PDB file of C-alpha atoms and ligand atoms in Angstrom:
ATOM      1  CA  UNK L 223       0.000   0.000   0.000  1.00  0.00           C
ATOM      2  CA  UNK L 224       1.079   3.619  -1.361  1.00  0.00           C
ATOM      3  CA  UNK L 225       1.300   6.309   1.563  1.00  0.00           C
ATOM      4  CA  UNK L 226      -1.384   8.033  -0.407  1.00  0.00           C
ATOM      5  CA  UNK L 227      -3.627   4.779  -0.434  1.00  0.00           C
ATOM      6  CA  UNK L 228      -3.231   4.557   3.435  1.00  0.00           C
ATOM      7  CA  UNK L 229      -4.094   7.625   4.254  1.00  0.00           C
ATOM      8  CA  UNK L 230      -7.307   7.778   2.240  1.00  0.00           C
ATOM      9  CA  UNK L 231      -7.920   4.641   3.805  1.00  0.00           C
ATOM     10  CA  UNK L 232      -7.330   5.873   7.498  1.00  0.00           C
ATOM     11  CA  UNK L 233      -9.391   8.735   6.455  1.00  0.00           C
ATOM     12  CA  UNK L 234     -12.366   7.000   5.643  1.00  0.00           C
ATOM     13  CA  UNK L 235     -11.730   4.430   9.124  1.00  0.00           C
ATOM     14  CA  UNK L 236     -11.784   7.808  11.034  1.00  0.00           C
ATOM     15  CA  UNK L 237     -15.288   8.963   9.365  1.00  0.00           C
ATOM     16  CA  UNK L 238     -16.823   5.911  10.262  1.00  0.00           C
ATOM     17  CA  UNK L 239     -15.516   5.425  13.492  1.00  0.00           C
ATOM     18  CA  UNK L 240     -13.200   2.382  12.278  1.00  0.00           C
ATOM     19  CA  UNK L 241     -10.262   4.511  14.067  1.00  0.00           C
ATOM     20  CA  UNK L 242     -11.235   6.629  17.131  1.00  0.00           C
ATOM     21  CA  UNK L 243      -9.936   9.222  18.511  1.00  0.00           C
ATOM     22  CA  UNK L 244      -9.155   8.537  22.496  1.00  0.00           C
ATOM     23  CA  UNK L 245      -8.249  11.986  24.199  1.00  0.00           C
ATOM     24  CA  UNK L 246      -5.398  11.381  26.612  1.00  0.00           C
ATOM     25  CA  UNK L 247      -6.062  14.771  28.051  1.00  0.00           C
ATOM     26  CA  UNK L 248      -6.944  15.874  31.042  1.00  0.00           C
ATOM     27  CA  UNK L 249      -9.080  18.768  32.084  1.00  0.00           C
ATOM     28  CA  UNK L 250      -7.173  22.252  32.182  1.00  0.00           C
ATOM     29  CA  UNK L 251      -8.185  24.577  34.593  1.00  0.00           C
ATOM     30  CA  UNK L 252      -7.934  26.139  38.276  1.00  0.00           C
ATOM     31  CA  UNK L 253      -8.276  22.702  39.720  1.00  0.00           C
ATOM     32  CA  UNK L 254      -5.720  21.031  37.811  1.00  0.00           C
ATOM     33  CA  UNK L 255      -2.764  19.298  39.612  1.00  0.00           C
ATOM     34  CA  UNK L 256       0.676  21.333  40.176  1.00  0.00           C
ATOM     35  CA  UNK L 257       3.355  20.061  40.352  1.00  0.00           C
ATOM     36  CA  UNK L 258       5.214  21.558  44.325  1.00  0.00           C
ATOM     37  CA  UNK L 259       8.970  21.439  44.545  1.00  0.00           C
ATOM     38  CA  UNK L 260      10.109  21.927  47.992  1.00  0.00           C
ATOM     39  CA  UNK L 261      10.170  25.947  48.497  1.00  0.00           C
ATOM     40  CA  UNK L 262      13.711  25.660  49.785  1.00  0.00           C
ATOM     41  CA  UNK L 263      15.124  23.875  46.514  1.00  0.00           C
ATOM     42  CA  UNK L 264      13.122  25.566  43.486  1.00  0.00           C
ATOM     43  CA  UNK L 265      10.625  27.907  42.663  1.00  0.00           C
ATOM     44  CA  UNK L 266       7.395  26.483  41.657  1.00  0.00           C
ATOM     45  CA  UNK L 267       4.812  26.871  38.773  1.00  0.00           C
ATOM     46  CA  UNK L 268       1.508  29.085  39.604  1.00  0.00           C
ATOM     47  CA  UNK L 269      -1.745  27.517  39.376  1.00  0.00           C
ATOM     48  CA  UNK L 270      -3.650  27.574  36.374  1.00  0.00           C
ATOM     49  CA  UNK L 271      -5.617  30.913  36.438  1.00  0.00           C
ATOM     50  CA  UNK L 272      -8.600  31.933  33.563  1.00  0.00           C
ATOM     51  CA  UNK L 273      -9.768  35.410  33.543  1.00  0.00           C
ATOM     52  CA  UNK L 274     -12.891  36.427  31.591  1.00  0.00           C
ATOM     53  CA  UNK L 275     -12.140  39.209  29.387  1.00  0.00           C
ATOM     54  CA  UNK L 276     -15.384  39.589  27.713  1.00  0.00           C
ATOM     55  CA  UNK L 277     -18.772  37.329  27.596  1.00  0.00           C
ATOM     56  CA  UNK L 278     -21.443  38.921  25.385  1.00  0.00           C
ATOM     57  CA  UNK L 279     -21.268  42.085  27.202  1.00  0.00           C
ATOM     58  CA  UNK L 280     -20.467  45.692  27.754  1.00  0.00           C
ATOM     59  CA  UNK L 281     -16.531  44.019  27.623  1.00  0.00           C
ATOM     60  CA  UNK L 282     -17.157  42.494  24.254  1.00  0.00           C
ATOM     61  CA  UNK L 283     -20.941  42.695  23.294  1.00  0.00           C
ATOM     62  CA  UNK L 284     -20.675  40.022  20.420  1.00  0.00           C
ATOM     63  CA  UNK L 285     -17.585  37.513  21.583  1.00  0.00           C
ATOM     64  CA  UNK L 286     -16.553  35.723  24.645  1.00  0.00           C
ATOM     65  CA  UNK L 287     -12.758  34.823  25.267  1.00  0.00           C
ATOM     66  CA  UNK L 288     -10.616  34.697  28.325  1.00  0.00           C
ATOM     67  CA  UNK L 289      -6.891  35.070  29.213  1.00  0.00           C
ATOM     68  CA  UNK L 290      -4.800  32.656  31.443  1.00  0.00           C
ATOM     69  CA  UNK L 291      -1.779  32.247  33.740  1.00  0.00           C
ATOM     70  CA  UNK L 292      -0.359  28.965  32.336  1.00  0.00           C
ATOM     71  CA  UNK L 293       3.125  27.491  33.224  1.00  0.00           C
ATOM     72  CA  UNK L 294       4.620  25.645  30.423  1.00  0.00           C
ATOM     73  CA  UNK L 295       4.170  22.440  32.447  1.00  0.00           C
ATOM     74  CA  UNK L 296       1.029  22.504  33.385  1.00  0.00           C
ATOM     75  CA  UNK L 297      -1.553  19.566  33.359  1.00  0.00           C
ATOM     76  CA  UNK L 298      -0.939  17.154  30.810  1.00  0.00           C
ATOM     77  CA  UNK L 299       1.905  18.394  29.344  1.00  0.00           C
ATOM     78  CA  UNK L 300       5.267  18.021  27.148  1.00  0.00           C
ATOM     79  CA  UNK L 301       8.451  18.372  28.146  1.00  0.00           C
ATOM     80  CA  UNK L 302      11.428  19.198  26.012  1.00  0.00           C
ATOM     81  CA  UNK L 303      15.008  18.186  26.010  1.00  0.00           C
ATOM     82  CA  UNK L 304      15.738  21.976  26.604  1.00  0.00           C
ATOM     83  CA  UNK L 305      13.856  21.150  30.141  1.00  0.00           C
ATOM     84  CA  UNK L 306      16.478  19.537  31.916  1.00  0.00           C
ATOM     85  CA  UNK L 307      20.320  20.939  32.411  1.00  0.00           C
ATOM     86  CA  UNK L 308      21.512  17.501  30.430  1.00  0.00           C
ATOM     87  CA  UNK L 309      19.274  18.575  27.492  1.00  0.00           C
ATOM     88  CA  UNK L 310      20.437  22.307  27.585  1.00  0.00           C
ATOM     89  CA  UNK L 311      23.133  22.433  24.235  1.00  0.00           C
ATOM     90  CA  UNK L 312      20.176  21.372  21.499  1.00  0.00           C
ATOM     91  CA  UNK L 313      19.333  23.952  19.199  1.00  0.00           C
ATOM     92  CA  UNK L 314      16.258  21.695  18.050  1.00  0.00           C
ATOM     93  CA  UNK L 315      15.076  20.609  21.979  1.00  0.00           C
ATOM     94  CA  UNK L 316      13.078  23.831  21.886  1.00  0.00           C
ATOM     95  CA  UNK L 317       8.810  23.557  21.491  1.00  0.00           C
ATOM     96  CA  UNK L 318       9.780  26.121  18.740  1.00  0.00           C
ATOM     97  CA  UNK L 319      12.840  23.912  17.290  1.00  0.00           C
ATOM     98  CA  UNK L 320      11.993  20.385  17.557  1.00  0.00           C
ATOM     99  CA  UNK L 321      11.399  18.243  14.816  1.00  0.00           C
ATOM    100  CA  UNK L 322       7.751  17.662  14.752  1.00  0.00           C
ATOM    101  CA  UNK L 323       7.740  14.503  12.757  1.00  0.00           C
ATOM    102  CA  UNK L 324       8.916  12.831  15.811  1.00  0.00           C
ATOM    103  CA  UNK L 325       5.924  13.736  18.351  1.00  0.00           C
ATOM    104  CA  UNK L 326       3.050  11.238  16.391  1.00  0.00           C
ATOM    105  CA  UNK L 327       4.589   7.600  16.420  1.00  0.00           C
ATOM    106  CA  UNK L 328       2.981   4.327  17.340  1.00  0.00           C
ATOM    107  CA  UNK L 329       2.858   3.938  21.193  1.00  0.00           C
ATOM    108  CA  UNK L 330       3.289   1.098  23.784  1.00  0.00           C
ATOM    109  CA  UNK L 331       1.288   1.243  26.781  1.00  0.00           C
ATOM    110  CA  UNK L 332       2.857  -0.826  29.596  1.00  0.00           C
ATOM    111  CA  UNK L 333      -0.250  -1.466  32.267  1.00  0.00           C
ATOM    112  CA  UNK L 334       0.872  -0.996  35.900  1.00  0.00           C
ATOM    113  CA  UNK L 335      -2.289  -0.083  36.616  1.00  0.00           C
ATOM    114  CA  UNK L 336      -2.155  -3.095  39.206  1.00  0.00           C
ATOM    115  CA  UNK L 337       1.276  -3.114  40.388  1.00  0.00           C
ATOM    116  CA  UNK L 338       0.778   0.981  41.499  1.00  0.00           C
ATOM    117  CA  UNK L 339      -2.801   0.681  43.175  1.00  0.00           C
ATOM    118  CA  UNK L 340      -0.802  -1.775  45.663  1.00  0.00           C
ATOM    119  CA  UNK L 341       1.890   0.625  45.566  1.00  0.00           C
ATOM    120  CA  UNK L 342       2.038   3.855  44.961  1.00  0.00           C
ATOM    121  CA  UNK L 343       5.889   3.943  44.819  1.00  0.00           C
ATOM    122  CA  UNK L 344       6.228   1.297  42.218  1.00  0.00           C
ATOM    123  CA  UNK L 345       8.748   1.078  39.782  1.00  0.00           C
ATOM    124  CA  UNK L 346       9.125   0.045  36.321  1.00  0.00           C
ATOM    125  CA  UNK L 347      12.600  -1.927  35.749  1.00  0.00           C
ATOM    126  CA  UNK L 348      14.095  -3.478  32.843  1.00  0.00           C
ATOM    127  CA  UNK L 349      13.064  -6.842  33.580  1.00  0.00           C
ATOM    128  CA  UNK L 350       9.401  -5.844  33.228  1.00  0.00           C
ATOM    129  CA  UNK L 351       9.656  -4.374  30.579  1.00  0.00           C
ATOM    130  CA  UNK L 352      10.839  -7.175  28.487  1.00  0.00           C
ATOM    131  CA  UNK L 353       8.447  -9.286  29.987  1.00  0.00           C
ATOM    132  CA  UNK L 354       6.149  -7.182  28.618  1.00  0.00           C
ATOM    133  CA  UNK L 355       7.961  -7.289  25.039  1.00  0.00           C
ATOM    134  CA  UNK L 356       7.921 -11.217  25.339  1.00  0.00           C
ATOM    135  CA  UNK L 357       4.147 -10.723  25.563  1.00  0.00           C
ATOM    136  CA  UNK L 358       3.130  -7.784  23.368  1.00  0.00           C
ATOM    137  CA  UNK L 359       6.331  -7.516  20.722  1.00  0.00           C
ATOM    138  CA  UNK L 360       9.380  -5.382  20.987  1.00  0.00           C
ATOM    139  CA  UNK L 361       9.440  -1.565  21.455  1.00  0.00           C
ATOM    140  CA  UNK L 362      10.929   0.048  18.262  1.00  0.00           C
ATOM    141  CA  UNK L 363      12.849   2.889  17.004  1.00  0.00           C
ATOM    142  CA  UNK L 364      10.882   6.365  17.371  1.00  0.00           C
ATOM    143  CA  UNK L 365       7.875   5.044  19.493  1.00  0.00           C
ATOM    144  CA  UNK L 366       6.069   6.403  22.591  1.00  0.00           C
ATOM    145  CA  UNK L 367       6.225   4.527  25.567  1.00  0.00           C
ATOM    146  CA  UNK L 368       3.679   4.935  28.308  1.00  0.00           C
ATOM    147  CA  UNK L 369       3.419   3.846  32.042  1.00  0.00           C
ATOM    148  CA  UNK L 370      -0.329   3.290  32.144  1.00  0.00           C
ATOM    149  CA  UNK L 371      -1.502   3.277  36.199  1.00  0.00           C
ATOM    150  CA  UNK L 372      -4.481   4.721  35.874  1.00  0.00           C
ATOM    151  CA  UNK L 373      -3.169   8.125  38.098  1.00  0.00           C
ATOM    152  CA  UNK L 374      -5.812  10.095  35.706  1.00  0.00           C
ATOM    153  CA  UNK L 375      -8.533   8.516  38.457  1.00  0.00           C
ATOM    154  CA  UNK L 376      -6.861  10.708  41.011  1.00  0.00           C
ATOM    155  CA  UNK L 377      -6.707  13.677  38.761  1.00  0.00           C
ATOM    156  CA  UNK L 378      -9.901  15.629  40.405  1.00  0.00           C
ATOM    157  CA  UNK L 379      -7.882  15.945  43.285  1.00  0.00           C
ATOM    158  CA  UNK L 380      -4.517  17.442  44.156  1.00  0.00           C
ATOM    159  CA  UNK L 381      -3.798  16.066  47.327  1.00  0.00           C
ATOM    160  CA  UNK L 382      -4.450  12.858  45.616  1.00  0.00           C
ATOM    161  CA  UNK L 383      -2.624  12.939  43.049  1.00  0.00           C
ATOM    162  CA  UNK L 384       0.455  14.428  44.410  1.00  0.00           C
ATOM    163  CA  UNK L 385       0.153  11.975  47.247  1.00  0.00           C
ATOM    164  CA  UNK L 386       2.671  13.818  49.452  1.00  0.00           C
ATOM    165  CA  UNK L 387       3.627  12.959  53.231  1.00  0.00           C
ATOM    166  CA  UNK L 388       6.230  14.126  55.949  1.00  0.00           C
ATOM    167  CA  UNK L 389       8.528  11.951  53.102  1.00  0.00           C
ATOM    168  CA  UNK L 390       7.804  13.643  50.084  1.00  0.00           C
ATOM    169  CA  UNK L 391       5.630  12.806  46.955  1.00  0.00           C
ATOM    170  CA  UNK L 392       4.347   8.833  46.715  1.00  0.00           C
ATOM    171  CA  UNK L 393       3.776   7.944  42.453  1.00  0.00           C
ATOM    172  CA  UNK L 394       4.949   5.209  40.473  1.00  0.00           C
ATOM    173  CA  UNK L 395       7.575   5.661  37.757  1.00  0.00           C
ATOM    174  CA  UNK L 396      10.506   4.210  35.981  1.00  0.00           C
ATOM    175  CA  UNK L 397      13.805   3.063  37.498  1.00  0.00           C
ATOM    176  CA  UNK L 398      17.036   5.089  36.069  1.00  0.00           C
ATOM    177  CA  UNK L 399      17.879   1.589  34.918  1.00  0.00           C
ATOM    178  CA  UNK L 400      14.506   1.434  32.787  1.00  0.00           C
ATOM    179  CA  UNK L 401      15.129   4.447  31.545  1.00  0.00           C
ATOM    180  CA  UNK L 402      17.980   3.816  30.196  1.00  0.00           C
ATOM    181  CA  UNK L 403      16.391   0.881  28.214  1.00  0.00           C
ATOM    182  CA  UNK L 404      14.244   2.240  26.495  1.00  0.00           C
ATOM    183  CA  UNK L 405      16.527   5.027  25.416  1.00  0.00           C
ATOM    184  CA  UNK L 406      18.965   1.792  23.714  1.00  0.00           C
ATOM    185  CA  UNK L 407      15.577   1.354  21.982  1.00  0.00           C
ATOM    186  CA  UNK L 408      15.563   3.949  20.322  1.00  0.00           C
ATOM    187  CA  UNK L 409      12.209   5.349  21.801  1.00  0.00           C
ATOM    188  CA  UNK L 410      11.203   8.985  20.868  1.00  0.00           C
ATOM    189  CA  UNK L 411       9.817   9.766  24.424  1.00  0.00           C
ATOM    190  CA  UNK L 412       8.220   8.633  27.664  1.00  0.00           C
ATOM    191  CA  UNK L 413       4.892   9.578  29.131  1.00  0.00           C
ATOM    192  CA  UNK L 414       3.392   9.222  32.156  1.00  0.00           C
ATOM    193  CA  UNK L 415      -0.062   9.518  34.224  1.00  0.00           C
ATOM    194  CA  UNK L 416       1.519  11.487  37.311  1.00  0.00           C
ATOM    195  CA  UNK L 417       2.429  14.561  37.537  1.00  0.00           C
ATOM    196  CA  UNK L 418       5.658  14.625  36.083  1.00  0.00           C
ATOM    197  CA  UNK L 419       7.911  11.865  34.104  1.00  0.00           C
ATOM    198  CA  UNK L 420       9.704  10.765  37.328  1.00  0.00           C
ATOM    199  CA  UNK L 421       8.434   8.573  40.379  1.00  0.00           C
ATOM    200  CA  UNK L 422       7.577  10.673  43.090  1.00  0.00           C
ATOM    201  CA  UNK L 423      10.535   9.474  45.070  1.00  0.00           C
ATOM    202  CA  UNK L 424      12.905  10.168  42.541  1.00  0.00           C
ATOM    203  CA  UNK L 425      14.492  13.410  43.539  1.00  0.00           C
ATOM    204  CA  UNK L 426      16.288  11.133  45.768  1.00  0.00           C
ATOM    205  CA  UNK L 427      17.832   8.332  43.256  1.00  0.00           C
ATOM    206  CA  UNK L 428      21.048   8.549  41.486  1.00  0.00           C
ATOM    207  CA  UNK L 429      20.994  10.378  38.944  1.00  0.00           C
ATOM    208  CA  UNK L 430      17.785  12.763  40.603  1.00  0.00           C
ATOM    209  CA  UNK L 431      15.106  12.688  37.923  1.00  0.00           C
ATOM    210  CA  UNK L 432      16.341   9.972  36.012  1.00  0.00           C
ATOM    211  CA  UNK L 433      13.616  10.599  33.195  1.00  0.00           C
ATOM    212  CA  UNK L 434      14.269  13.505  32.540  1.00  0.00           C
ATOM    213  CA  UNK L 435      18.435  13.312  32.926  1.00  0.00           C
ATOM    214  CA  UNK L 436      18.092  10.817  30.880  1.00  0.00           C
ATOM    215  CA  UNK L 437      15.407  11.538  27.691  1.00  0.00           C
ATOM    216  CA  UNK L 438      16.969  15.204  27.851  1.00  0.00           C
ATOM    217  CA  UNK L 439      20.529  14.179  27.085  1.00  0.00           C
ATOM    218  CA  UNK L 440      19.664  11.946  24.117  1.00  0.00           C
ATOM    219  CA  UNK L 441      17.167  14.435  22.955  1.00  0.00           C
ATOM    220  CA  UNK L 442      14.149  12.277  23.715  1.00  0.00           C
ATOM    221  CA  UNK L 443      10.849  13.655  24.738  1.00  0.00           C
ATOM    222  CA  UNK L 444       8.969  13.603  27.810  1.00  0.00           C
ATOM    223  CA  UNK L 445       4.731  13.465  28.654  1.00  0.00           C
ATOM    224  CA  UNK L 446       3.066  13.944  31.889  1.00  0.00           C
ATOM    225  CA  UNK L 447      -0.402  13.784  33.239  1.00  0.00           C
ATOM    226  CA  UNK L 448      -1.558  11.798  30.481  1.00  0.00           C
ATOM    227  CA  UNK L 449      -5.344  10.180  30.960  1.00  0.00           C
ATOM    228  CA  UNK L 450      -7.046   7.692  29.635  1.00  0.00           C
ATOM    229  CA  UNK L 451      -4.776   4.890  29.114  1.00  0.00           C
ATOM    230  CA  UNK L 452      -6.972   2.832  30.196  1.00  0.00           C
ATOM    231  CA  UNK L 453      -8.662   3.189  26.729  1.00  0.00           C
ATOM    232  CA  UNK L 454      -6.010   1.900  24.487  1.00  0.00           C
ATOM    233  CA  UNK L 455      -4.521  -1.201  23.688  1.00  0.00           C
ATOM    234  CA  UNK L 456      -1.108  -2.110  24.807  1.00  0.00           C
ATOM    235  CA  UNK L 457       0.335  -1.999  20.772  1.00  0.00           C
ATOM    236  CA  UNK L 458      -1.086  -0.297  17.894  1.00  0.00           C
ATOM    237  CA  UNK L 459      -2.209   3.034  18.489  1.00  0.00           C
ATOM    238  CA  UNK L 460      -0.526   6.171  17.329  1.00  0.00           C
ATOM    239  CA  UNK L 461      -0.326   8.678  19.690  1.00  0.00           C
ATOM    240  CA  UNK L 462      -0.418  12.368  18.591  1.00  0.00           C
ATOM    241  CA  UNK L 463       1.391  14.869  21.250  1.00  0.00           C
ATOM    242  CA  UNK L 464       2.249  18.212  19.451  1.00  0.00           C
ATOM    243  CA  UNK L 465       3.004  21.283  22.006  1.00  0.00           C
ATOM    244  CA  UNK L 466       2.417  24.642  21.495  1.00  0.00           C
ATOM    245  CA  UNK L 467       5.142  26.574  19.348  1.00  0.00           C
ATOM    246  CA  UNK L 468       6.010  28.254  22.663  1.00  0.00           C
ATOM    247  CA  UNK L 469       9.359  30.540  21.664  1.00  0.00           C
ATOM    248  CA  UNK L 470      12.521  28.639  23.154  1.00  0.00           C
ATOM    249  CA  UNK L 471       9.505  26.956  25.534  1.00  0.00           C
ATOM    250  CA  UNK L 472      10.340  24.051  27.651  1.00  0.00           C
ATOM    251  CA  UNK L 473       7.647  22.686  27.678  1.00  0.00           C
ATOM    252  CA  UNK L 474       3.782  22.988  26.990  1.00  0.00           C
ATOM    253  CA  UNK L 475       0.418  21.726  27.379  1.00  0.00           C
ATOM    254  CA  UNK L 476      -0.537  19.610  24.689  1.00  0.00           C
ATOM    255  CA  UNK L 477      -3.992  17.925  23.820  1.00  0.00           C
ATOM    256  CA  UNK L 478      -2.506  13.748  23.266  1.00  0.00           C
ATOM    257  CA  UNK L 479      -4.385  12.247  20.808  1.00  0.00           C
ATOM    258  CA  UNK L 480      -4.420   8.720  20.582  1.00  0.00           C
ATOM    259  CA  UNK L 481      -5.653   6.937  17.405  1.00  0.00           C
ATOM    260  CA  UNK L 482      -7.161   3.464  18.077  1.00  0.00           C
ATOM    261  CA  UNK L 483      -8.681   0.272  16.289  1.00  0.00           C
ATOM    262  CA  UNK L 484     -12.226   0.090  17.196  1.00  0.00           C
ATOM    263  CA  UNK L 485     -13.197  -2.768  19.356  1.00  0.00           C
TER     264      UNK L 485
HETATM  265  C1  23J T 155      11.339  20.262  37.451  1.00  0.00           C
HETATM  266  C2  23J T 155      11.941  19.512  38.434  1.00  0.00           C
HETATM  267  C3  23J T 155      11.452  18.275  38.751  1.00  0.00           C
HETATM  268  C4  23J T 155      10.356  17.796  38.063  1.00  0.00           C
HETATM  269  C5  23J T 155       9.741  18.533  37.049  1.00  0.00           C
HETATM  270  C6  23J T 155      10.248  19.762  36.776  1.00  0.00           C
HETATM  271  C7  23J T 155       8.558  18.014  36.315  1.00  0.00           C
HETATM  272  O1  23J T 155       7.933  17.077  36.700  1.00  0.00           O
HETATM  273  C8  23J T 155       8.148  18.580  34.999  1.00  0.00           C
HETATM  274  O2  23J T 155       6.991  19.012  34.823  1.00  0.00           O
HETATM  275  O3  23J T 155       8.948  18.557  34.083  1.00  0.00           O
HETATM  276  S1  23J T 155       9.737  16.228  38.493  1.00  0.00           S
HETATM  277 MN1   MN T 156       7.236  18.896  32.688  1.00  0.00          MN
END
């Protein structure tokens, strides 16, 4: 089949529903999750603020739109190799720079939706992750790889979802080791349902942050606060996760569109 041929054919599947269109996106608003730093390390991102400028009225008498205090990294979101200090030297790890071809590629969605409801510090390692390849084929060269553990359920509620005590933040997340992987995959990026790409513990493992030391310095990409794994299949969806042309941005929101066999 032509390229030409399969895309008329995908666009007929999506007009009749053959392919859907899961949104792996969650709500963006006043109530969506922050990520909190400790005050005495880093400064933090605001909360999500929208601000009426006009709704039908003596402000605007035909239009309603709004304005908004929005931090890059901010609900489900993208992070780019510019992000992290190991990322810092490419000129293309910029929202602005980066070579979009790379952000829609088939994903794998790894389901530790179990394995995290028992604990909520669980971590992915290399070994499960080729048990999962055993089962569901290999990971290849420029794919998405997810951490599906169903975190989106927590999503209405901060405290939830950050899951902080007297010992920091409690989320699952990848070991450095499993990072590093994936990366000899190939992979274009990792995503995540928690609030960032790293376990909640991870500010204390060596390297801190191994996702994001890691993706940044080989240019890889990273997703957060993704929803709605749930909804896919572990291979052969395409995920879709374009930020915002932010100038030199780090980051950005993104709607993640996943594209899915029916049934
Ligand atoms: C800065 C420092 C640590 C983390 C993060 C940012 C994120 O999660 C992010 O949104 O990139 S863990
Ligand atoms: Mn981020």
């Amino acid at each position: 089949m032509t390229a030409s041929q399969t895309l008329q054919a995908m666009g007929a599947m999506l007009a009749s529903g053959d392919i859907e269109v899961v949104d792996c996106t969650g709500v963006l608003g006043p109530n969506t999750p922050i990520l909190q730093l400790p005050p005495d390390f880093a400064k933090n991102t605001p909360k999500v603020e929208i601000h009426k400028i006009s709704e039908y009225d003596e402000d605007g008498p035909f239009f309603a739109w709004n304005w908004m205090v929005l931090g890059e990294h901010s609900g489900t979101h993208f992070d780019a190799p510019h992000h992290w200090v190991t990322g810092k030297d490419y000129e293309d790890g910029y929202t602005d720079t980066l070579a979009i071809q790379r952000v829609v590629a088939p994903v794998n969605v790894i389901d530790c939706s179990k394995e995290s409801a028992e604990n909520p510090d669980f971590l992915l390692t290399p070994e499960h992750v080729k048990e999962w390849e055993a089962k569901h084929g290999e990971i290849g060269k420029g794919e998405w790889v997810v951490m599906r553990t169903d975190w989106d359920k927590r999503a209405h509620d901060e405290n939830l979802f950050l899951n902080t005590d007297e010992n920091g933040p409690h989320s699952p997340g990848p070991t450095p080791e499993c990072v590093e992987y994936l990366l000899s995959k190939g992979i274009v990026g990792w995503g995540s349902q928690c609030i960032g790409t790293d376990a909640g513990q991870a500010g204390g493992m060596n390297p801190p942050f191994p996702a994001h030391n890691f993706l940044h310095r080989d240019n890889c990409f990273g997703l957060a606060s993704l929803a709605n794994l749930d909804k896919l299949p572990p291979k052969g969806a395409i995920l879709i996760a374009a930020p915002l042309k932010i100038e030199r941005g780090t980051g950005s929101p993104i709607r993640a569109l996943a594209l899915v066999p029916k049934g």
